[in-house]
Each structure stands twice: as C-alpha cells, then as structure tokens.
mmCIF file of C-alpha atoms in Angstrom:
data_model
loop_
_atom_site.group_PDB
_atom_site.id
_atom_site.type_symbol
_atom_site.label_atom_id
_atom_site.label_comp_id
_atom_site.label_asym_id
_atom_site.label_seq_id
_atom_site.Cartn_x
_atom_site.Cartn_y
_atom_site.Cartn_z
ATOM 1 C CA MET A 1 319.909 276.885 121.369
ATOM 2 C CA LEU A 2 316.181 277.384 120.900
ATOM 3 C CA ILE A 3 314.316 274.106 120.647
ATOM 4 C CA THR A 4 310.535 273.818 120.580
ATOM 5 C CA ASP A 5 308.175 270.883 120.405
ATOM 6 C CA TYR A 6 308.124 270.814 116.640
ATOM 7 C CA ASP A 7 311.304 272.416 115.259
ATOM 8 C CA ILE A 8 314.804 273.623 116.046
ATOM 9 C CA ARG A 9 315.999 277.237 115.921
ATOM 10 C CA GLY A 10 319.171 279.063 116.816
ATOM 11 C CA ILE A 11 321.625 281.783 115.819
ATOM 12 C CA PHE A 12 323.397 280.551 112.692
ATOM 13 C CA PRO A 13 326.081 279.217 112.616
ATOM 14 C CA LYS A 14 326.997 279.852 116.269
ATOM 15 C CA GLU A 15 324.138 277.835 117.813
ATOM 16 C CA LEU A 16 322.585 276.055 114.854
ATOM 17 C CA SER A 17 325.814 274.773 113.304
ATOM 18 C CA TYR A 18 326.436 272.701 110.184
ATOM 19 C CA GLU A 19 327.199 269.742 112.457
ATOM 20 C CA ILE A 20 323.818 270.023 114.180
ATOM 21 C CA ILE A 21 321.993 270.500 110.861
ATOM 22 C CA ARG A 22 323.632 267.362 109.482
ATOM 23 C CA GLU A 23 322.913 265.383 112.640
ATOM 24 C CA CYS A 24 319.211 266.358 112.661
ATOM 25 C CA ILE A 25 318.711 265.502 108.987
ATOM 26 C CA ASP A 26 320.474 262.135 109.332
ATOM 27 C CA LYS A 27 318.257 261.216 112.290
ATOM 28 C CA PHE A 28 315.168 262.389 110.409
ATOM 29 C CA LEU A 29 315.962 260.239 107.364
ATOM 30 C CA LYS A 30 316.738 257.247 109.572
ATOM 31 C CA SER A 31 313.435 257.600 111.436
ATOM 32 C CA ILE A 32 311.381 257.696 108.216
ATOM 33 C CA ASN A 33 313.576 255.089 106.483
ATOM 34 C CA LYS A 34 313.886 257.191 103.319
ATOM 35 C CA ARG A 35 316.678 259.003 101.522
ATOM 36 C CA ASN A 36 314.794 261.775 99.736
ATOM 37 C CA PHE A 37 312.621 264.581 101.034
ATOM 38 C CA ILE A 38 311.097 267.898 99.964
ATOM 39 C CA LEU A 39 313.136 270.979 100.848
ATOM 40 C CA ALA A 40 312.094 274.652 100.866
ATOM 41 C CA ILE A 41 313.482 277.843 102.409
ATOM 42 C CA ASP A 42 312.188 281.264 103.425
ATOM 43 C CA SER A 43 313.653 284.564 102.161
ATOM 44 C CA ASN A 44 316.346 284.918 104.835
ATOM 45 C CA LYS A 45 319.821 284.974 103.230
ATOM 46 C CA LYS A 46 321.118 282.623 105.901
ATOM 47 C CA SER A 47 318.358 280.165 105.014
ATOM 48 C CA LEU A 48 319.704 280.173 101.460
ATOM 49 C CA LEU A 49 323.146 279.267 102.782
ATOM 50 C CA VAL A 50 321.700 276.360 104.780
ATOM 51 C CA GLY A 51 319.645 275.269 101.765
ATOM 52 C CA ASN A 52 322.767 275.168 99.588
ATOM 53 C CA PHE A 53 324.552 273.126 102.239
ATOM 54 C CA ILE A 54 321.723 270.572 102.343
ATOM 55 C CA LEU A 55 321.593 270.288 98.551
ATOM 56 C CA ASP A 56 325.348 269.672 98.407
ATOM 57 C CA ASN A 57 325.201 266.943 101.037
ATOM 58 C CA TYR A 58 321.839 265.308 100.218
ATOM 59 C CA PRO A 59 321.693 265.097 96.402
ATOM 60 C CA GLN A 60 318.370 263.241 96.334
ATOM 61 C CA THR A 61 316.583 266.271 97.808
ATOM 62 C CA ILE A 62 313.511 267.574 95.938
ATOM 63 C CA TYR A 63 314.131 271.327 96.066
ATOM 64 C CA LEU A 64 311.087 273.629 95.915
ATOM 65 C CA GLU A 65 313.210 276.761 96.521
ATOM 66 C CA LYS A 66 311.569 279.706 98.312
ATOM 67 C CA LEU A 67 308.075 279.102 99.669
ATOM 68 C CA PRO A 68 305.808 280.516 102.366
ATOM 69 C CA THR A 69 305.533 277.904 105.097
ATOM 70 C CA PRO A 70 301.781 277.220 104.535
ATOM 71 C CA ILE A 71 302.373 276.492 100.823
ATOM 72 C CA PHE A 72 305.186 274.135 101.805
ATOM 73 C CA TYR A 73 302.820 272.303 104.190
ATOM 74 C CA PHE A 74 300.296 272.035 101.370
ATOM 75 C CA GLN A 75 302.912 270.513 99.055
ATOM 76 C CA VAL A 76 304.014 267.943 101.654
ATOM 77 C CA ILE A 77 300.431 266.730 102.129
ATOM 78 C CA LYS A 78 299.653 266.799 98.403
ATOM 79 C CA LYS A 79 302.835 264.970 97.336
ATOM 80 C CA LYS A 80 302.683 262.639 100.357
ATOM 81 C CA LYS A 81 306.404 263.098 100.940
ATOM 82 C CA PRO A 82 308.317 264.099 104.080
ATOM 83 C CA GLY A 83 309.802 267.580 104.056
ATOM 84 C CA ILE A 84 312.111 270.101 105.702
ATOM 85 C CA ILE A 85 311.644 273.860 105.510
ATOM 86 C CA ILE A 86 314.433 276.222 106.547
ATOM 87 C CA THR A 87 312.868 279.067 108.516
ATOM 88 C CA ALA A 88 312.981 280.650 111.959
ATOM 89 C CA SER A 89 309.463 282.025 111.388
ATOM 90 C CA HIS A 90 308.968 285.356 113.202
ATOM 91 C CA LEU A 91 312.444 285.507 114.769
ATOM 92 C CA SER A 92 315.030 288.016 113.516
ATOM 93 C CA SER A 93 317.269 287.277 110.525
ATOM 94 C CA LYS A 94 320.243 286.216 112.656
ATOM 95 C CA TYR A 95 318.275 283.061 113.477
ATOM 96 C CA VAL A 96 317.803 280.032 111.268
ATOM 97 C CA GLY A 97 315.420 277.180 111.970
ATOM 98 C CA MET A 98 314.349 273.837 110.556
ATOM 99 C CA LYS A 99 310.855 272.387 110.589
ATOM 100 C CA PHE A 100 310.542 268.675 109.835
ATOM 101 C CA LEU A 101 307.263 267.345 108.438
ATOM 102 C CA LEU A 102 306.027 263.799 107.954
ATOM 103 C CA GLU A 103 303.947 262.778 104.942
ATOM 104 C CA ASP A 104 300.652 263.458 106.713
ATOM 105 C CA GLY A 105 301.658 267.011 107.649
ATOM 106 C CA THR A 106 302.433 266.340 111.311
ATOM 107 C CA SER A 107 305.766 267.356 112.772
ATOM 108 C CA TRP A 108 308.847 265.315 113.588
ATOM 109 C CA LYS A 109 310.724 266.626 116.610
ATOM 110 C CA PRO A 110 314.516 266.843 116.252
ATOM 111 C CA GLU A 111 316.630 265.701 119.162
ATOM 112 C CA ILE A 112 320.286 266.622 119.127
ATOM 113 C CA ASN A 113 323.339 265.194 120.837
ATOM 114 C CA LYS A 114 324.324 267.905 123.314
ATOM 115 C CA GLN A 115 327.951 266.804 123.567
ATOM 116 C CA LYS A 116 330.136 269.780 122.658
ATOM 117 C CA ASN A 117 332.686 268.015 120.457
ATOM 118 C CA LYS A 118 330.847 266.297 117.606
ATOM 119 C CA LYS A 119 332.886 267.612 114.670
ATOM 120 C CA LYS A 120 334.845 264.402 114.074
ATOM 121 C CA LYS A 121 331.682 262.551 113.110
ATOM 122 C CA TYR A 122 330.926 264.934 110.254
ATOM 123 C CA LEU A 123 334.332 265.865 108.865
ATOM 124 C CA ASN A 124 333.308 264.840 105.335
ATOM 125 C CA PHE A 125 330.396 267.185 104.750
ATOM 126 C CA LYS A 126 330.670 269.937 102.135
ATOM 127 C CA ILE A 127 330.359 273.677 102.758
ATOM 128 C CA LYS A 128 330.038 276.071 99.835
ATOM 129 C CA LYS A 129 331.945 279.332 99.908
ATOM 130 C CA LYS A 130 330.262 282.113 101.872
ATOM 131 C CA GLU A 131 330.234 284.498 98.909
ATOM 132 C CA LYS A 132 327.321 282.441 97.550
ATOM 133 C CA ILE A 133 324.916 284.555 99.602
ATOM 134 C CA ALA A 134 326.409 287.851 98.466
ATOM 135 C CA ASN A 135 324.546 287.438 95.170
ATOM 136 C CA PHE A 136 321.265 286.593 96.864
ATOM 137 C CA SER A 137 318.629 286.275 94.164
ATOM 138 C CA PRO A 138 315.241 285.182 95.510
ATOM 139 C CA LYS A 139 313.571 282.609 93.283
ATOM 140 C CA ILE A 140 310.218 280.891 93.428
ATOM 141 C CA LYS A 141 308.659 278.063 91.466
ATOM 142 C CA LYS A 142 305.706 279.789 89.804
ATOM 143 C CA GLU A 143 303.875 276.559 89.102
ATOM 144 C CA ILE A 144 303.711 275.788 92.859
ATOM 145 C CA PHE A 145 302.190 279.194 93.638
ATOM 146 C CA THR A 146 299.746 278.801 90.740
ATOM 147 C CA ASP A 147 298.694 275.380 92.011
ATOM 148 C CA TYR A 148 298.133 276.653 95.550
ATOM 149 C CA PHE A 149 296.134 279.734 94.598
ATOM 150 C CA LYS A 150 294.061 277.662 92.175
ATOM 151 C CA PHE A 151 293.114 275.476 95.119
ATOM 152 C CA LEU A 152 292.212 278.570 97.164
ATOM 153 C CA SER A 153 289.989 279.911 94.384
ATOM 154 C CA LYS A 154 287.919 276.724 94.504
ATOM 155 C CA SER A 155 287.389 277.166 98.239
ATOM 156 C CA ALA A 156 286.234 280.797 98.373
ATOM 157 C CA TYR A 157 285.947 282.689 95.109
ATOM 158 C CA LEU A 158 285.416 286.453 95.242
ATOM 159 C CA SER A 159 282.767 287.625 92.772
ATOM 160 C CA LYS A 160 284.004 291.215 92.706
ATOM 161 C CA LYS A 161 287.304 293.004 93.215
ATOM 162 C CA VAL A 162 288.557 293.642 96.727
ATOM 163 C CA PHE A 163 291.359 296.114 97.413
ATOM 164 C CA VAL A 164 293.785 295.726 100.318
ATOM 165 C CA ASN A 165 297.075 297.365 101.172
ATOM 166 C CA PHE A 166 299.691 294.584 101.251
ATOM 167 C CA ASP A 167 302.926 295.223 103.132
ATOM 168 C CA LEU A 168 305.274 295.028 100.141
ATOM 169 C CA SER A 169 308.377 294.967 102.347
ATOM 170 C CA ASN A 170 307.462 291.326 102.954
ATOM 171 C CA PHE A 171 309.016 289.211 100.204
ATOM 172 C CA PHE A 172 306.284 286.588 99.986
ATOM 173 C CA LEU A 173 303.389 289.058 100.089
ATOM 174 C CA LYS A 174 305.012 291.038 97.284
ATOM 175 C CA THR A 175 305.759 287.860 95.322
ATOM 176 C CA SER A 176 302.169 286.690 95.706
ATOM 177 C CA LEU A 177 300.518 289.837 94.263
ATOM 178 C CA PRO A 178 299.964 288.351 90.752
ATOM 179 C CA TYR A 179 298.394 285.265 92.312
ATOM 180 C CA PHE A 180 296.140 287.268 94.640
ATOM 181 C CA LYS A 181 294.842 289.054 91.538
ATOM 182 C CA LYS A 182 293.572 285.702 90.296
ATOM 183 C CA LEU A 183 291.463 285.611 93.461
ATOM 184 C CA ASN A 184 290.143 289.128 92.714
ATOM 185 C CA ILE A 185 292.285 290.620 95.506
ATOM 186 C CA TYR A 186 294.264 293.703 94.444
ATOM 187 C CA HIS A 187 296.906 295.799 96.121
ATOM 188 C CA SER A 188 296.036 299.437 96.814
ATOM 189 C CA LYS A 189 297.941 301.830 99.048
ATOM 190 C CA THR A 190 294.723 303.752 99.749
ATOM 191 C CA SER A 191 292.730 300.775 101.031
ATOM 192 C CA PRO A 192 291.640 301.028 104.692
ATOM 193 C CA TRP A 193 292.594 297.335 105.075
ATOM 194 C CA LYS A 194 296.307 296.629 105.485
ATOM 195 C CA ILE A 195 297.810 293.124 105.504
ATOM 196 C CA LYS A 196 301.128 292.317 107.169
ATOM 197 C CA SER A 197 302.906 289.025 107.730
ATOM 198 C CA ASP A 198 305.951 287.504 109.363
ATOM 199 C CA GLN A 199 308.942 286.392 107.293
ATOM 200 C CA ASP A 200 307.670 282.928 106.320
ATOM 201 C CA ASN A 201 303.996 283.959 105.955
ATOM 202 C CA ASP A 202 302.466 281.537 108.431
ATOM 203 C CA ARG A 203 301.129 284.464 110.494
ATOM 204 C CA LEU A 204 298.933 287.279 109.237
ATOM 205 C CA SER A 205 298.106 290.633 110.813
ATOM 206 C CA ILE A 206 295.095 292.614 109.591
ATOM 207 C CA PHE A 207 294.678 296.359 110.140
ATOM 208 C CA TYR A 208 291.655 298.567 109.528
ATOM 209 C CA LYS A 209 292.247 302.326 109.227
ATOM 210 C CA GLY A 210 295.609 301.935 110.934
ATOM 211 C CA LYS A 211 294.354 299.881 113.883
ATOM 212 C CA GLU A 212 295.229 296.202 114.215
ATOM 213 C CA ILE A 213 292.205 293.916 114.436
ATOM 214 C CA PRO A 214 292.564 291.136 117.052
ATOM 215 C CA LEU A 215 292.360 288.000 114.941
ATOM 216 C CA ASP A 216 289.805 286.490 117.326
ATOM 217 C CA PHE A 217 287.231 288.532 115.384
ATOM 218 C CA ILE A 218 288.398 287.154 112.017
ATOM 219 C CA PHE A 219 288.170 283.613 113.371
ATOM 220 C CA TYR A 220 284.714 284.305 114.801
ATOM 221 C CA LEU A 221 283.378 285.457 111.454
ATOM 222 C CA ILE A 222 284.806 282.437 109.605
ATOM 223 C CA ALA A 223 283.586 280.029 112.313
ATOM 224 C CA LEU A 224 279.981 281.143 111.751
ATOM 225 C CA GLU A 225 279.944 279.046 108.567
ATOM 226 C CA LYS A 226 277.804 275.928 109.147
ATOM 227 C CA LYS A 227 280.428 273.400 108.079
ATOM 228 C CA TYR A 228 282.723 274.436 110.938
ATOM 229 C CA GLN A 229 281.287 272.764 114.042
ATOM 230 C CA ARG A 230 284.286 271.417 115.972
ATOM 231 C CA LEU A 231 286.598 274.294 116.850
ATOM 232 C CA GLY A 232 290.090 274.255 118.359
ATOM 233 C CA VAL A 233 291.343 277.319 120.239
ATOM 234 C CA PRO A 234 293.872 278.218 122.954
ATOM 235 C CA ILE A 235 292.333 278.993 126.321
ATOM 236 C CA PHE A 236 292.907 282.742 125.797
ATOM 237 C CA PHE A 237 290.606 282.977 122.770
ATOM 238 C CA SER A 238 287.977 285.671 123.442
ATOM 239 C CA LYS A 239 285.465 284.322 125.978
ATOM 240 C CA LYS A 240 282.780 286.706 124.742
ATOM 241 C CA LEU A 241 283.137 285.557 121.136
ATOM 242 C CA GLU A 242 283.293 281.958 122.310
ATOM 243 C CA GLY A 243 279.994 282.482 124.095
ATOM 244 C CA LEU A 244 278.388 283.829 120.916
ATOM 245 C CA LEU A 245 279.598 280.805 118.949
ATOM 246 C CA LYS A 246 278.347 278.383 121.601
ATOM 247 C CA LEU A 247 274.887 279.883 121.160
ATOM 248 C CA ARG A 248 275.139 278.498 117.621
ATOM 249 C CA GLU A 249 275.967 275.075 119.089
ATOM 250 C CA LYS A 250 279.640 275.094 118.148
ATOM 251 C CA THR A 251 281.844 272.673 120.116
ATOM 252 C CA PHE A 252 285.141 273.940 121.542
ATOM 253 C CA PHE A 253 288.382 272.133 122.333
ATOM 254 C CA TYR A 254 291.194 273.919 124.205
ATOM 255 C CA ILE A 255 294.612 273.249 122.703
ATOM 256 C CA THR A 256 298.047 274.113 124.098
ATOM 257 C CA THR A 257 299.750 276.688 121.877
ATOM 258 C CA GLY A 258 302.082 275.333 119.201
ATOM 259 C CA HIS A 259 301.588 274.268 115.574
ATOM 260 C CA ASN A 260 302.143 270.597 116.189
ATOM 261 C CA ASN A 261 299.747 270.549 119.139
ATOM 262 C CA PHE A 262 297.003 271.859 116.865
ATOM 263 C CA LYS A 263 297.817 269.376 114.110
ATOM 264 C CA LEU A 264 297.742 266.491 116.570
ATOM 265 C CA ALA A 265 294.469 267.817 117.998
ATOM 266 C CA TYR A 266 293.010 267.873 114.475
ATOM 267 C CA LYS A 267 293.399 264.103 114.293
ATOM 268 C CA LYS A 268 292.486 263.432 117.914
ATOM 269 C CA TYR A 269 289.304 265.534 117.993
ATOM 270 C CA ASN A 270 288.430 265.605 114.284
ATOM 271 C CA LEU A 271 288.578 269.403 114.267
ATOM 272 C CA ASP A 272 287.012 271.416 111.450
ATOM 273 C CA LEU A 273 288.671 274.747 112.174
ATOM 274 C CA ALA A 274 291.270 276.010 114.638
ATOM 275 C CA PHE A 275 293.104 279.181 115.465
ATOM 276 C CA GLU A 276 295.938 280.762 117.446
ATOM 277 C CA PRO A 277 295.625 284.528 118.069
ATOM 278 C CA SER A 278 299.264 284.967 117.074
ATOM 279 C CA GLY A 279 298.038 284.696 113.482
ATOM 280 C CA HIS A 280 297.810 280.969 112.719
ATOM 281 C CA PHE A 281 294.628 279.736 111.053
ATOM 282 C CA TYR A 282 294.028 276.002 110.603
ATOM 283 C CA LEU A 283 291.284 275.329 108.060
ATOM 284 C CA PHE A 284 291.333 271.576 108.547
ATOM 285 C CA LYS A 285 287.961 270.993 106.891
ATOM 286 C CA ASP A 286 289.259 272.607 103.708
ATOM 287 C CA ILE A 287 292.968 271.951 103.512
ATOM 288 C CA LYS A 288 294.079 269.626 106.399
ATOM 289 C CA THR A 289 296.693 272.118 107.570
ATOM 290 C CA GLU A 290 297.169 275.796 108.337
ATOM 291 C CA SER A 291 296.339 278.358 105.688
ATOM 292 C CA PRO A 292 296.340 282.074 106.580
ATOM 293 C CA TYR A 293 295.800 282.981 102.908
ATOM 294 C CA LEU A 294 292.569 280.983 102.816
ATOM 295 C CA ALA A 295 291.454 282.573 106.084
ATOM 296 C CA LEU A 296 292.100 286.009 104.563
ATOM 297 C CA LEU A 297 290.205 285.063 101.420
ATOM 298 C CA LYS A 298 287.173 283.858 103.398
ATOM 299 C CA PHE A 299 287.219 286.974 105.569
ATOM 300 C CA LEU A 300 287.362 289.325 102.579
ATOM 301 C CA LYS A 301 284.493 287.443 100.949
ATOM 302 C CA LEU A 302 282.340 287.840 104.056
ATOM 303 C CA ILE A 303 282.918 291.574 104.524
ATOM 304 C CA GLN A 304 281.982 292.265 100.905
ATOM 305 C CA LYS A 305 278.457 292.396 102.303
ATOM 306 C CA GLU A 306 277.944 295.829 103.827
ATOM 307 C CA LYS A 307 275.695 294.477 106.593
ATOM 308 C CA VAL A 308 278.289 291.884 107.648
ATOM 309 C CA LEU A 309 281.051 294.482 107.563
ATOM 310 C CA GLN A 310 279.105 296.865 109.796
ATOM 311 C CA GLU A 311 278.224 294.133 112.282
ATOM 312 C CA PHE A 312 281.869 293.072 112.326
ATOM 313 C CA LEU A 313 283.154 296.610 113.018
ATOM 314 C CA ASN A 314 280.531 297.118 115.746
ATOM 315 C CA LEU A 315 281.668 293.891 117.401
ATOM 316 C CA THR A 316 285.290 295.071 117.479
ATOM 317 C CA LYS A 317 284.151 298.216 119.303
ATOM 318 C CA GLU A 318 281.998 296.370 121.856
ATOM 319 C CA ILE A 319 284.535 293.701 122.814
ATOM 320 C CA LYS A 320 287.979 294.874 123.932
ATOM 321 C CA ILE A 321 290.861 292.470 123.372
ATOM 322 C CA GLU A 322 294.495 293.458 123.786
ATOM 323 C CA ARG A 323 297.734 291.487 123.550
ATOM 324 C CA PHE A 324 301.318 292.449 124.180
ATOM 325 C CA ASN A 325 304.710 290.997 125.012
ATOM 326 C CA LEU A 326 306.537 291.851 128.209
ATOM 327 C CA PRO A 327 310.355 291.525 128.024
ATOM 328 C CA LEU A 328 312.025 289.646 130.870
ATOM 329 C CA LYS A 329 315.210 291.253 132.186
ATOM 330 C CA ASN A 330 317.442 289.342 134.588
ATOM 331 C CA LYS A 331 314.484 287.037 135.275
ATOM 332 C CA LYS A 332 312.597 289.936 136.874
ATOM 333 C CA ILE A 333 309.126 290.950 135.700
ATOM 334 C CA SER A 334 308.496 294.700 135.680
ATOM 335 C CA ILE A 335 304.928 295.893 135.136
ATOM 336 C CA ASP A 336 303.629 299.429 134.730
ATOM 337 C CA PHE A 337 300.004 298.986 135.778
ATOM 338 C CA GLN A 338 298.996 302.390 134.417
ATOM 339 C CA LYS A 339 299.477 301.057 130.884
ATOM 340 C CA ILE A 340 297.072 298.120 131.327
ATOM 341 C CA PRO A 341 293.406 299.167 131.071
ATOM 342 C CA PHE A 342 291.719 297.009 133.695
ATOM 343 C CA LEU A 343 294.698 297.185 136.085
ATOM 344 C CA ASN A 344 295.276 300.934 135.850
ATOM 345 C CA LYS A 345 293.635 301.736 139.149
ATOM 346 C CA LEU A 346 297.048 300.757 140.521
ATOM 347 C CA SER A 347 298.996 303.905 139.679
ATOM 348 C CA TYR A 348 302.482 302.471 140.038
ATOM 349 C CA SER A 349 305.047 300.085 138.605
ATOM 350 C CA LYS A 350 306.115 296.957 140.420
ATOM 351 C CA ASP A 351 308.836 294.318 140.023
ATOM 352 C CA PHE A 352 308.168 290.634 140.605
ATOM 353 C CA SER A 353 310.813 287.997 141.199
ATOM 354 C CA SER A 354 308.907 285.268 139.360
ATOM 355 C CA LEU A 355 305.831 284.598 137.250
ATOM 356 C CA GLU A 356 304.239 282.737 140.158
ATOM 357 C CA ASN A 357 304.800 285.778 142.363
ATOM 358 C CA LEU A 358 303.031 287.998 139.805
ATOM 359 C CA ILE A 359 300.097 285.587 139.527
ATOM 360 C CA SER A 360 299.610 285.484 143.312
ATOM 361 C CA PHE A 361 299.595 289.283 143.431
ATOM 362 C CA LEU A 362 296.954 289.576 140.675
ATOM 363 C CA LEU A 363 294.707 286.914 142.217
ATOM 364 C CA GLU A 364 294.676 288.747 145.537
ATOM 365 C CA LYS A 365 294.403 292.331 144.255
ATOM 366 C CA PHE A 366 291.627 291.791 141.702
ATOM 367 C CA ASP A 367 289.625 288.921 143.183
ATOM 368 C CA LEU A 368 290.281 286.619 140.226
ATOM 369 C CA LYS A 369 289.875 282.877 139.776
ATOM 370 C CA MET A 370 292.574 280.825 138.069
ATOM 371 C CA LYS A 371 292.998 277.900 135.711
ATOM 372 C CA LYS A 372 296.510 276.655 135.072
ATOM 373 C CA PHE A 373 296.554 275.689 131.409
ATOM 374 C CA ASP A 374 299.289 276.611 128.930
ATOM 375 C CA GLY A 375 300.387 279.239 131.409
ATOM 376 C CA PHE A 376 297.951 280.962 133.767
ATOM 377 C CA PHE A 377 294.365 281.930 132.914
ATOM 378 C CA LEU A 378 292.851 284.439 135.373
ATOM 379 C CA TYR A 379 289.251 285.578 135.193
ATOM 380 C CA ASN A 380 286.094 286.929 136.815
ATOM 381 C CA GLN A 381 282.739 288.013 135.384
ATOM 382 C CA ASP A 382 284.220 291.211 133.898
ATOM 383 C CA ILE A 383 287.697 290.365 132.663
ATOM 384 C CA SER A 384 289.926 287.509 131.544
ATOM 385 C CA LEU A 385 293.716 287.519 131.553
ATOM 386 C CA HIS A 386 296.182 284.939 130.250
ATOM 387 C CA ILE A 387 299.937 284.994 130.924
ATOM 388 C CA ARG A 388 302.506 282.510 129.650
ATOM 389 C CA LYS A 389 306.225 282.375 128.953
ATOM 390 C CA SER A 390 307.201 282.243 125.284
ATOM 391 C CA LYS A 391 308.979 279.076 124.162
ATOM 392 C CA THR A 392 311.107 280.918 121.614
ATOM 393 C CA GLU A 393 311.837 284.318 123.156
ATOM 394 C CA ASN A 394 312.676 285.716 126.594
ATOM 395 C CA ILE A 395 309.283 287.360 127.027
ATOM 396 C CA LEU A 396 305.905 286.929 128.660
ATOM 397 C CA ARG A 397 302.937 286.797 126.309
ATOM 398 C CA ILE A 398 299.939 288.548 127.841
ATOM 399 C CA SER A 399 296.356 288.520 126.546
ATOM 400 C CA PHE A 400 293.402 290.229 128.172
ATOM 401 C CA GLU A 401 289.762 290.915 127.429
ATOM 402 C CA TYR A 402 287.469 293.346 129.230
#
C-alpha cells in the first residue's frame, strides 16, 4: 500500500480494495460531520470503476465527473464543500488513489485499519458489474471548464495568439483545447514550445525545440512580478535563480516536498507564490491553490516580448540544472558517475548499501557541505546536489545545479 501525507494510493483492487475505499470515506465523512461531498475522477478507467462504486454507495455525492486535479481544487474552494478526487496522479494506470480535501482546500489524511480481515464490516456495500468499464466513455462538465478558464482569463489575458504544441495523447490537455483558445492559446504541431502533463494535469512539463526546460526558470520569470514577494520553494530550487530573486528583495521559505505541506505553508507564512520542480505551481495570491494552467498562461504572456524571451533563453544556457530518478534495486544504490556532469571525473560505477553510505562518500570525495532537510542537500561554491527517497516510488530523486 502506498500512503503519503495527503492521500492514499495503491494497486486496485489488490491493495486499494473496496473495503479500504469504503473505510476511508466513512472516516472522512465522520471527521467533517457531513454526508455529502464533491467527487471527481481522472481519466484512468479504474478511476471510473471506483467512482461508480462511490456513487452507488454514497447517493448524496455531488458528482463533477472527469476533472484535472487543479480544477477540482478550484471547485472545492469556490463551492466551500469538502471533496474527494480519484487519481493516482503520475503513477501508472494499475494504481488508483484518493485525495481528500477540506472546504478550505487543505488535505485530510486517511488512516486505515491495517487488520487483514475487515470484510465482515462492509458486507452490504454495492459493486457494479465489471463490464461497466468496457464501454469507457470519458465525459466532462463543460460549464466547469468554462468557469475555470474564464477565471484564468481575468488573471492573465493574452493580447495576441500564442501557438504551442500540446501533447494530445493526454486526455485533459486534448479536452482543454477549446478552452485554451479562449485564452488565445492555440495548438500547433510546428510550435517550438511543447506542453506535456501527467494523467491528472497537476504537473506540467515545458519543452523548447525538443529540450525540456527545468521549471525553476518558469517559476523565476513569474516570481519577478511585484505582487509576489513571499515565495515558497523546496531546498533544491536553483540557488543561482534564488540569488537573483533575493537581489529583488524577495523573501524565501523552504518547504518540505508534498502538496499538503505547501498548502499548510501558505497559511502559516502567508505565501504569495510557491513551486515544486516536479511541476507543481501554487499561485496562492491569485487562486489560493495550485494552478499549472495559470502558471503556463503567465509564462506565455511574458515571453511574448522578444526581449524577455531572449533573456530567458540565455539564462537557461548559463545556469545548468538537471534532475533524474535513480531506481533502487534490492535496496542497493548503483551510480554510474560518468553520466553525471560534475561527478564524471570518477570514471567508474559504484554500488552503495544505503543512502547514508552514498552521502558520506560524496561529502568526502568532493569536499561538500551538507544540510539535512527533506533528504540531503550537498553543496559548495560551484555545485549543489539534493538527494531524497521518493514517498510514492522505489526511487531516489536527484537534483543538481552546476
């Protein structure tokens, strides 16, 4: 079972079973002392099956059908109603997850009874026949998309057409094309800018001429706006870009990775803008929650100016930021140093028995200092390196700047 600080995810129905789904929802409704909630799902066929199950067993549910996660968050805050969205975010389609939101947009953490035999408690719940998903027909509520994009247009209107190449294999990006047109953003296969997203659209990836742009640069450009003064970032946000923003008297707060951590930090520190390099943009000053579409809109508006675009592209050449995931096999960490730019003077591969063992090796070999925050942050005057274990996958997430 995969459980994080703000949701629950697992292989469905082997790990995330109907019994566990029912148990989590019952506890959620008891904790908020209400019987109805907003429900939405992503485009995964298994999410549809779970959605049907919830509708059959909780008839007072307000069903918004298929929504990108950020639009669902927006609806929860706007309607001031608690909500559940069925999504495993970036994980593969064999996984299903549930995110629970309170009326203010913060998360409710599910806690499950780990006893193996719980079936007797929930013998009366209904399960629709499995053939329901064979005729999978994605549906959206057009009025909800219209409402959301209308809000975006008031925040950052584009005065002239911008062409980008949307990844149309993504259901929500394809579905959103008519609404992006209302923002003056049009799909074009020949555009040098390509936009990709994960399954539930809470993460964006932006490519220029085939090369992925580290989203630190997108955040930097947006953060230059005067109204964004109090900024939330993970410790592995680009130190060079952070330095440039501090010259403009921006205040930084380091936040542990995780959506709910950033949403709690928004209230604690009164943040204006926040960001996770995995693709999450939190435009708190504008929308009180995360909104990658609004971040994209603001970015496209800024680079309409040729001077800004050129300065932006020059910056991406001057500052080198790279991120990758390192699979963990049998708890061993294997690293090929030749493939890592600032470590490639070591022309060999090496296995480490633990993350701590790897960190000790790097500190000694490269004369680095260390801060232990949300993993391990290693640095000197030339480079910075952050390593942490993923909470949802059996991998190390590695970020470095040089």
